[in-house]
């Protein structure tokens, strides 16, 4: 016959992370769930009824016998010792040194092994030496405590180290089962009604377990060191997960988190890391994953699609993680879900659990700077009550916050909170018990709120209660409140006297406003004036018809409306000068003009007002006044100011004042106004003003038509206008018509070439203008007007440069000669005869360009060369003067001197100093402007006429023409010297040395010598 075992008795026990369980009828396995490699299997002597596990031992037993095995000697299957008790053992518990055996409503606590004092070896509960006189229903043993519950509902804590009872709690009914955590400071017990409670032996606080299932068979605490606040309660069908929270704002709390179905035949044995180790009827230990801890693992492996699919489950997992204080997983889940509401929930949870540092991270992630700053101020608070109070305040839990503050080391925080919340009744109650010295200050703040809400009687009461007679600033604020409330309550004299006594401008204004609202105008105006609110005072005085009071404070008034109102009163009373002055201060200029003309007969003042203010209506009144007087010119002027141009035109036409009208409207009139004036002059046969006003109206064809038909004495003025008109018209027909007129084809009289030049400039035809400028310059040069010719060429030169047009070589050469001639006078005045002589030699070499002064220029050349020691050059030009065509024209003053130079020739002359070419560095005489090596025309210095040097380069700040820096700086040192070429005064501070000059900027595209 073969016998088979279909199922084993489910027996087991745990101690911390170690579990002992029955794996066969005569075999017990001991394993550490934190380190499964430390598993030990022991063969026992008999089939046990119960198993107990301690730190170093485990025991089995049946009836009244117990066999104890040592875990240290894991190679032997022999029991360490065997004991018998006085009754059948119901349950047994073990720690490192002691065993507690429950039998026949008693407990025997004894040492497992080893020597000890006789009084510490064993003890029976209850005994005659204790006050316990009750049947024991259940017990538990922790490393420090023996805990047991009795028939009458008492829970006793026996401290093993001191060998005495340290705590007792009386429950309302029998304690059936109890389940302490590893330290014994947390206890879950079941009473005979099968209700479950969490018990705190520190303060005897109990909390009922919510949602507890029926027929609970056991409770298992989490063994992981980080989750000791979590436990599960189970029956044969379900497992419920709970979290016990102690350090939270709302006080100690037990929270039900989730429910997990328990498979048939599974008995929870130990919980570790969120997994429940269950013993099965086959003698195996299996893992059961709790629904409350689902989705905590492998969060980083979730794809976006999986996150979307499992959104609801992940949200539940997030809330579970927050409840379980698994904040790392909660953070990851919040990131995955990416929902602001989840972050807010996590932040609130952390605040409730006093997790300051983590809360800072969460609210920084949310972007709530205010809470982050508040939390940073709480980081170093060690008082848990004070910290919890601040956290409750952040969570808007004001009642809890007050209670926590009162229990903390800073109870005045509760008073501060109520004051900040404007809850003054509570603040006053707290101030009476905590800080009586604060009552006046709280009363003042309470009174201010009551005043704001309109409860003036109570506000007055609290303002009076707020007087300290010590703090002057505070008392003045309270007195100010008393003044306002007294006026509100009808005690006007008291309120006004207080306001005057305190001499506070803001208070005077506030009391005045209250008095004004109740129509006490005299007192209100007085207080407004006392508070320097003169506009309001004047306004109230006017309400009270006290005009003399208004006059007294009028210099301090800023409101134009008040001035005007006062002026109307003064006008009504016939005081016109005061009225006019007030109207002007109120900027009612029309009324000022009206009074000056109608009442004061002072047109001069009215005219001044119109001219200063440009008042349209006032100008119309003044115009009418002058028209009545027959002063039509003045009437026209003020009609134009009043925008009555049609009336002004009609008046001017009627009284032959059109020129005055034209001068008055200036350039601000409309085209219609200009056309009307032009037609007037057309009808009177005046072509110049007619053409001028057609031009202003934009009718350029008609303007040109009349401008080329002016009498000879108006030709110059007419041509200037005509050229400008044609330039703006941009019509070829008008251009050709004007050119024909300038050439004399219309009236047979050719006009000066300068007008043709101006026309080309107006038309922006710069090449034609340049050719004309050369012609004009030649005429001026031929006539001896060298400065005029120089200025014409220079202006054209600058325009061509600006338009980036190539400058003709002839213009470059002629301007250089003319400028060299002008430099002669400058250097003679400066006693620099060498430079003057060199410039005259350059001019004399081109003497044909100066036909009007050949003899004079040659004479000057001879004299300056002789003075400068250039005897050879002096002889050459003296010999030229001895020609018959020049000899008779020599000035008698110099004739003998020149004849002597020719008769006794001295041809000695030092060579001219050479400087490097700025382009190729070849040495050249200083006044030579053509480089034979690089074939370039060289830029010249506008001060000396010498060619420029690359390392001594500067420019005129005004015209940007080149000059030698060392010479130009000295030349302009007095700050009053004009530029030799553009004639603009040069500021020496603006002259700068240029390190990388543009060598040919002033030569345009003419960079090489051509002919």
CSV table of C-alpha atoms in Angstrom, one decimal, residues 485-655:
chain,number,residue,atom,x,y,z
A,485,UNK,CA,-14.7,107.7,12.4
A,486,UNK,CA,-15.8,110.5,14.7
A,487,UNK,CA,-16.8,112.6,11.6
A,488,UNK,CA,-18.6,109.5,10.2
A,489,UNK,CA,-20.5,109.1,13.4
A,490,UNK,CA,-21.5,112.8,13.5
A,491,UNK,CA,-19.0,114.1,16.1
A,492,UNK,CA,-17.6,116.6,13.6
A,493,UNK,CA,-15.9,118.9,16.1
A,494,UNK,CA,-13.9,116.1,17.6
A,495,UNK,CA,-12.9,114.7,14.2
A,496,UNK,CA,-11.8,118.2,12.8
A,497,UNK,CA,-9.9,119.1,16.0
A,498,UNK,CA,-8.0,115.8,15.9
A,499,UNK,CA,-7.1,116.2,12.3
A,500,UNK,CA,-5.8,119.8,12.9
A,501,UNK,CA,-4.0,118.6,16.0
A,502,UNK,CA,-2.1,115.8,14.2
A,503,UNK,CA,-1.2,118.2,11.3
A,504,UNK,CA,-1.1,115.4,8.7
A,505,UNK,CA,-1.8,116.4,5.1
A,506,UNK,CA,-3.1,113.0,4.1
A,507,UNK,CA,-5.4,112.8,7.2
A,508,UNK,CA,-6.7,116.4,6.5
A,509,UNK,CA,-7.5,115.4,2.9
A,510,UNK,CA,-9.3,112.2,4.0
A,511,UNK,CA,-11.4,114.0,6.6
A,512,UNK,CA,-12.1,116.8,4.2
A,513,UNK,CA,-13.4,114.2,1.6
A,514,UNK,CA,-15.7,112.8,4.3
A,515,UNK,CA,-17.0,116.2,5.3
A,516,UNK,CA,-17.6,117.1,1.7
A,517,UNK,CA,-19.6,113.9,1.2
A,518,UNK,CA,-21.9,115.0,4.1
A,519,UNK,CA,-22.1,118.6,2.7
A,520,UNK,CA,-20.1,120.2,5.5
A,521,UNK,CA,-18.4,122.5,2.9
A,522,UNK,CA,-16.8,125.1,5.2
A,523,UNK,CA,-14.9,122.5,7.3
A,524,UNK,CA,-14.1,120.4,4.3
A,525,UNK,CA,-12.6,123.3,2.4
A,526,UNK,CA,-10.6,124.4,5.5
A,527,UNK,CA,-9.1,120.9,5.8
A,528,UNK,CA,-8.4,120.6,2.1
A,529,UNK,CA,-6.5,123.9,2.3
A,530,UNK,CA,-4.7,122.6,5.4
A,531,UNK,CA,-3.7,119.5,3.5
A,532,UNK,CA,-2.3,121.6,0.6
A,533,UNK,CA,-5.0,120.3,-1.7
A,534,UNK,CA,-5.8,123.7,-3.0
A,535,UNK,CA,-7.8,122.7,-6.1
A,536,UNK,CA,-10.2,120.7,-4.0
A,537,UNK,CA,-10.4,123.5,-1.4
A,538,UNK,CA,-11.2,126.0,-4.1
A,539,UNK,CA,-13.8,123.7,-5.6
A,540,UNK,CA,-15.5,123.3,-2.2
A,541,UNK,CA,-15.3,127.0,-1.4
A,542,UNK,CA,-17.1,127.7,-4.7
A,543,UNK,CA,-19.8,125.2,-3.7
A,544,UNK,CA,-20.2,127.3,-0.5
A,545,UNK,CA,-20.1,130.6,-2.5
A,546,UNK,CA,-17.1,131.8,-0.6
A,547,UNK,CA,-15.4,133.5,-3.6
A,548,UNK,CA,-13.1,135.6,-1.4
A,549,UNK,CA,-11.6,132.5,0.0
A,550,UNK,CA,-11.0,131.2,-3.5
A,551,UNK,CA,-9.2,134.5,-4.3
A,552,UNK,CA,-6.9,134.0,-1.3
A,553,UNK,CA,-5.7,130.6,-2.5
A,554,UNK,CA,-5.8,131.4,-6.3
A,555,UNK,CA,-2.0,131.5,-6.7
A,556,UNK,CA,-1.8,127.9,-5.6
A,557,UNK,CA,-4.5,126.6,-8.0
A,558,UNK,CA,-3.4,124.4,-10.9
A,559,UNK,CA,-6.8,123.4,-12.4
A,560,UNK,CA,-7.9,125.5,-15.4
A,561,UNK,CA,-11.5,124.8,-14.7
A,562,UNK,CA,-11.3,126.5,-11.3
A,563,UNK,CA,-9.7,129.6,-12.9
A,564,UNK,CA,-12.4,129.8,-15.5
A,565,UNK,CA,-15.2,129.4,-12.9
A,566,UNK,CA,-13.6,132.1,-10.8
A,567,UNK,CA,-13.1,134.3,-13.9
A,568,UNK,CA,-16.8,134.0,-14.7
A,569,UNK,CA,-17.7,135.1,-11.2
A,570,UNK,CA,-15.4,138.1,-11.4
A,571,UNK,CA,-16.8,139.0,-14.9
A,572,UNK,CA,-20.3,138.8,-13.5
A,573,UNK,CA,-19.3,141.2,-10.7
A,574,UNK,CA,-17.7,143.6,-13.2
A,575,UNK,CA,-14.1,143.0,-12.1
A,576,UNK,CA,-12.8,142.6,-15.6
A,577,UNK,CA,-9.1,142.8,-15.0
A,578,UNK,CA,-9.2,140.0,-12.4
A,579,UNK,CA,-11.5,138.1,-14.8
A,580,UNK,CA,-9.0,138.5,-17.7
A,581,UNK,CA,-6.1,137.4,-15.5
A,582,UNK,CA,-8.1,134.3,-14.3
A,583,UNK,CA,-9.2,133.5,-17.9
A,584,UNK,CA,-5.6,133.6,-19.0
A,585,UNK,CA,-4.4,131.4,-16.2
A,586,UNK,CA,-7.2,129.0,-17.1
A,587,UNK,CA,-6.1,129.0,-20.7
A,588,UNK,CA,-9.4,130.3,-22.0
A,589,UNK,CA,-7.7,132.7,-24.4
A,590,UNK,CA,-10.8,133.5,-26.4
A,591,UNK,CA,-12.4,134.9,-23.3
A,592,UNK,CA,-9.3,136.9,-22.5
A,593,UNK,CA,-9.3,138.4,-26.0
A,594,UNK,CA,-13.1,139.1,-25.8
A,595,UNK,CA,-12.7,141.0,-22.4
A,596,UNK,CA,-9.7,143.0,-23.6
A,597,UNK,CA,-11.5,144.1,-26.7
A,598,UNK,CA,-15.0,144.6,-25.4
A,599,UNK,CA,-14.6,145.6,-21.8
A,600,UNK,CA,-11.0,146.8,-21.3
A,601,UNK,CA,-10.5,148.4,-24.7
A,602,UNK,CA,-7.0,147.0,-24.8
A,603,UNK,CA,-6.4,145.6,-28.4
A,604,UNK,CA,-2.6,145.5,-27.8
A,605,UNK,CA,-3.1,142.8,-25.1
A,606,UNK,CA,-5.6,140.9,-27.3
A,607,UNK,CA,-3.1,140.9,-30.2
A,608,UNK,CA,-0.3,139.6,-27.8
A,609,UNK,CA,-2.6,136.7,-26.7
A,610,UNK,CA,-3.4,135.8,-30.3
A,611,UNK,CA,0.2,135.9,-31.4
A,612,UNK,CA,1.3,133.8,-28.5
A,613,UNK,CA,-1.5,131.2,-28.5
A,614,UNK,CA,-2.5,131.2,-32.2
A,615,UNK,CA,-6.1,131.0,-31.1
A,616,UNK,CA,-8.3,130.6,-34.2
A,617,UNK,CA,-11.5,132.0,-32.7
A,618,UNK,CA,-9.6,134.8,-30.9
A,619,UNK,CA,-7.9,135.7,-34.2
A,620,UNK,CA,-11.3,136.0,-35.9
A,621,UNK,CA,-12.5,138.4,-33.2
A,622,UNK,CA,-9.3,140.5,-33.4
A,623,UNK,CA,-9.6,140.6,-37.2
A,624,UNK,CA,-13.1,141.9,-37.0
A,625,UNK,CA,-12.0,144.5,-34.5
A,626,UNK,CA,-9.2,145.8,-36.8
A,627,UNK,CA,-11.5,145.7,-39.8
A,628,UNK,CA,-14.0,147.9,-38.0
A,629,UNK,CA,-11.1,150.3,-37.3
A,630,UNK,CA,-10.0,150.3,-41.0
A,631,UNK,CA,-6.7,148.6,-40.3
A,632,UNK,CA,-7.0,146.1,-43.2
A,633,UNK,CA,-3.4,144.8,-43.1
A,634,UNK,CA,-3.9,143.8,-39.4
A,635,UNK,CA,-7.3,142.4,-40.2
A,636,UNK,CA,-5.9,140.3,-43.0
A,637,UNK,CA,-3.2,139.0,-40.7
A,638,UNK,CA,-5.6,137.8,-38.1
A,639,UNK,CA,-8.1,136.4,-40.6
A,640,UNK,CA,-5.3,134.2,-41.9
A,641,UNK,CA,-4.4,133.1,-38.3
A,642,UNK,CA,-8.1,132.2,-37.8
A,643,UNK,CA,-8.0,130.0,-41.0
A,644,UNK,CA,-10.4,132.4,-42.8
A,645,UNK,CA,-8.3,132.6,-46.0
A,646,UNK,CA,-11.2,133.3,-48.3
A,647,UNK,CA,-12.3,136.3,-46.2
A,648,UNK,CA,-8.7,137.5,-46.0
A,649,UNK,CA,-8.2,137.2,-49.8
A,650,UNK,CA,-11.4,139.0,-50.5
A,651,UNK,CA,-10.4,141.8,-48.1
A,652,UNK,CA,-6.9,142.0,-49.6
A,653,UNK,CA,-8.3,142.2,-53.1
A,654,UNK,CA,-10.9,144.8,-52.1
A,655,UNK,CA,-8.4,147.1,-50.4
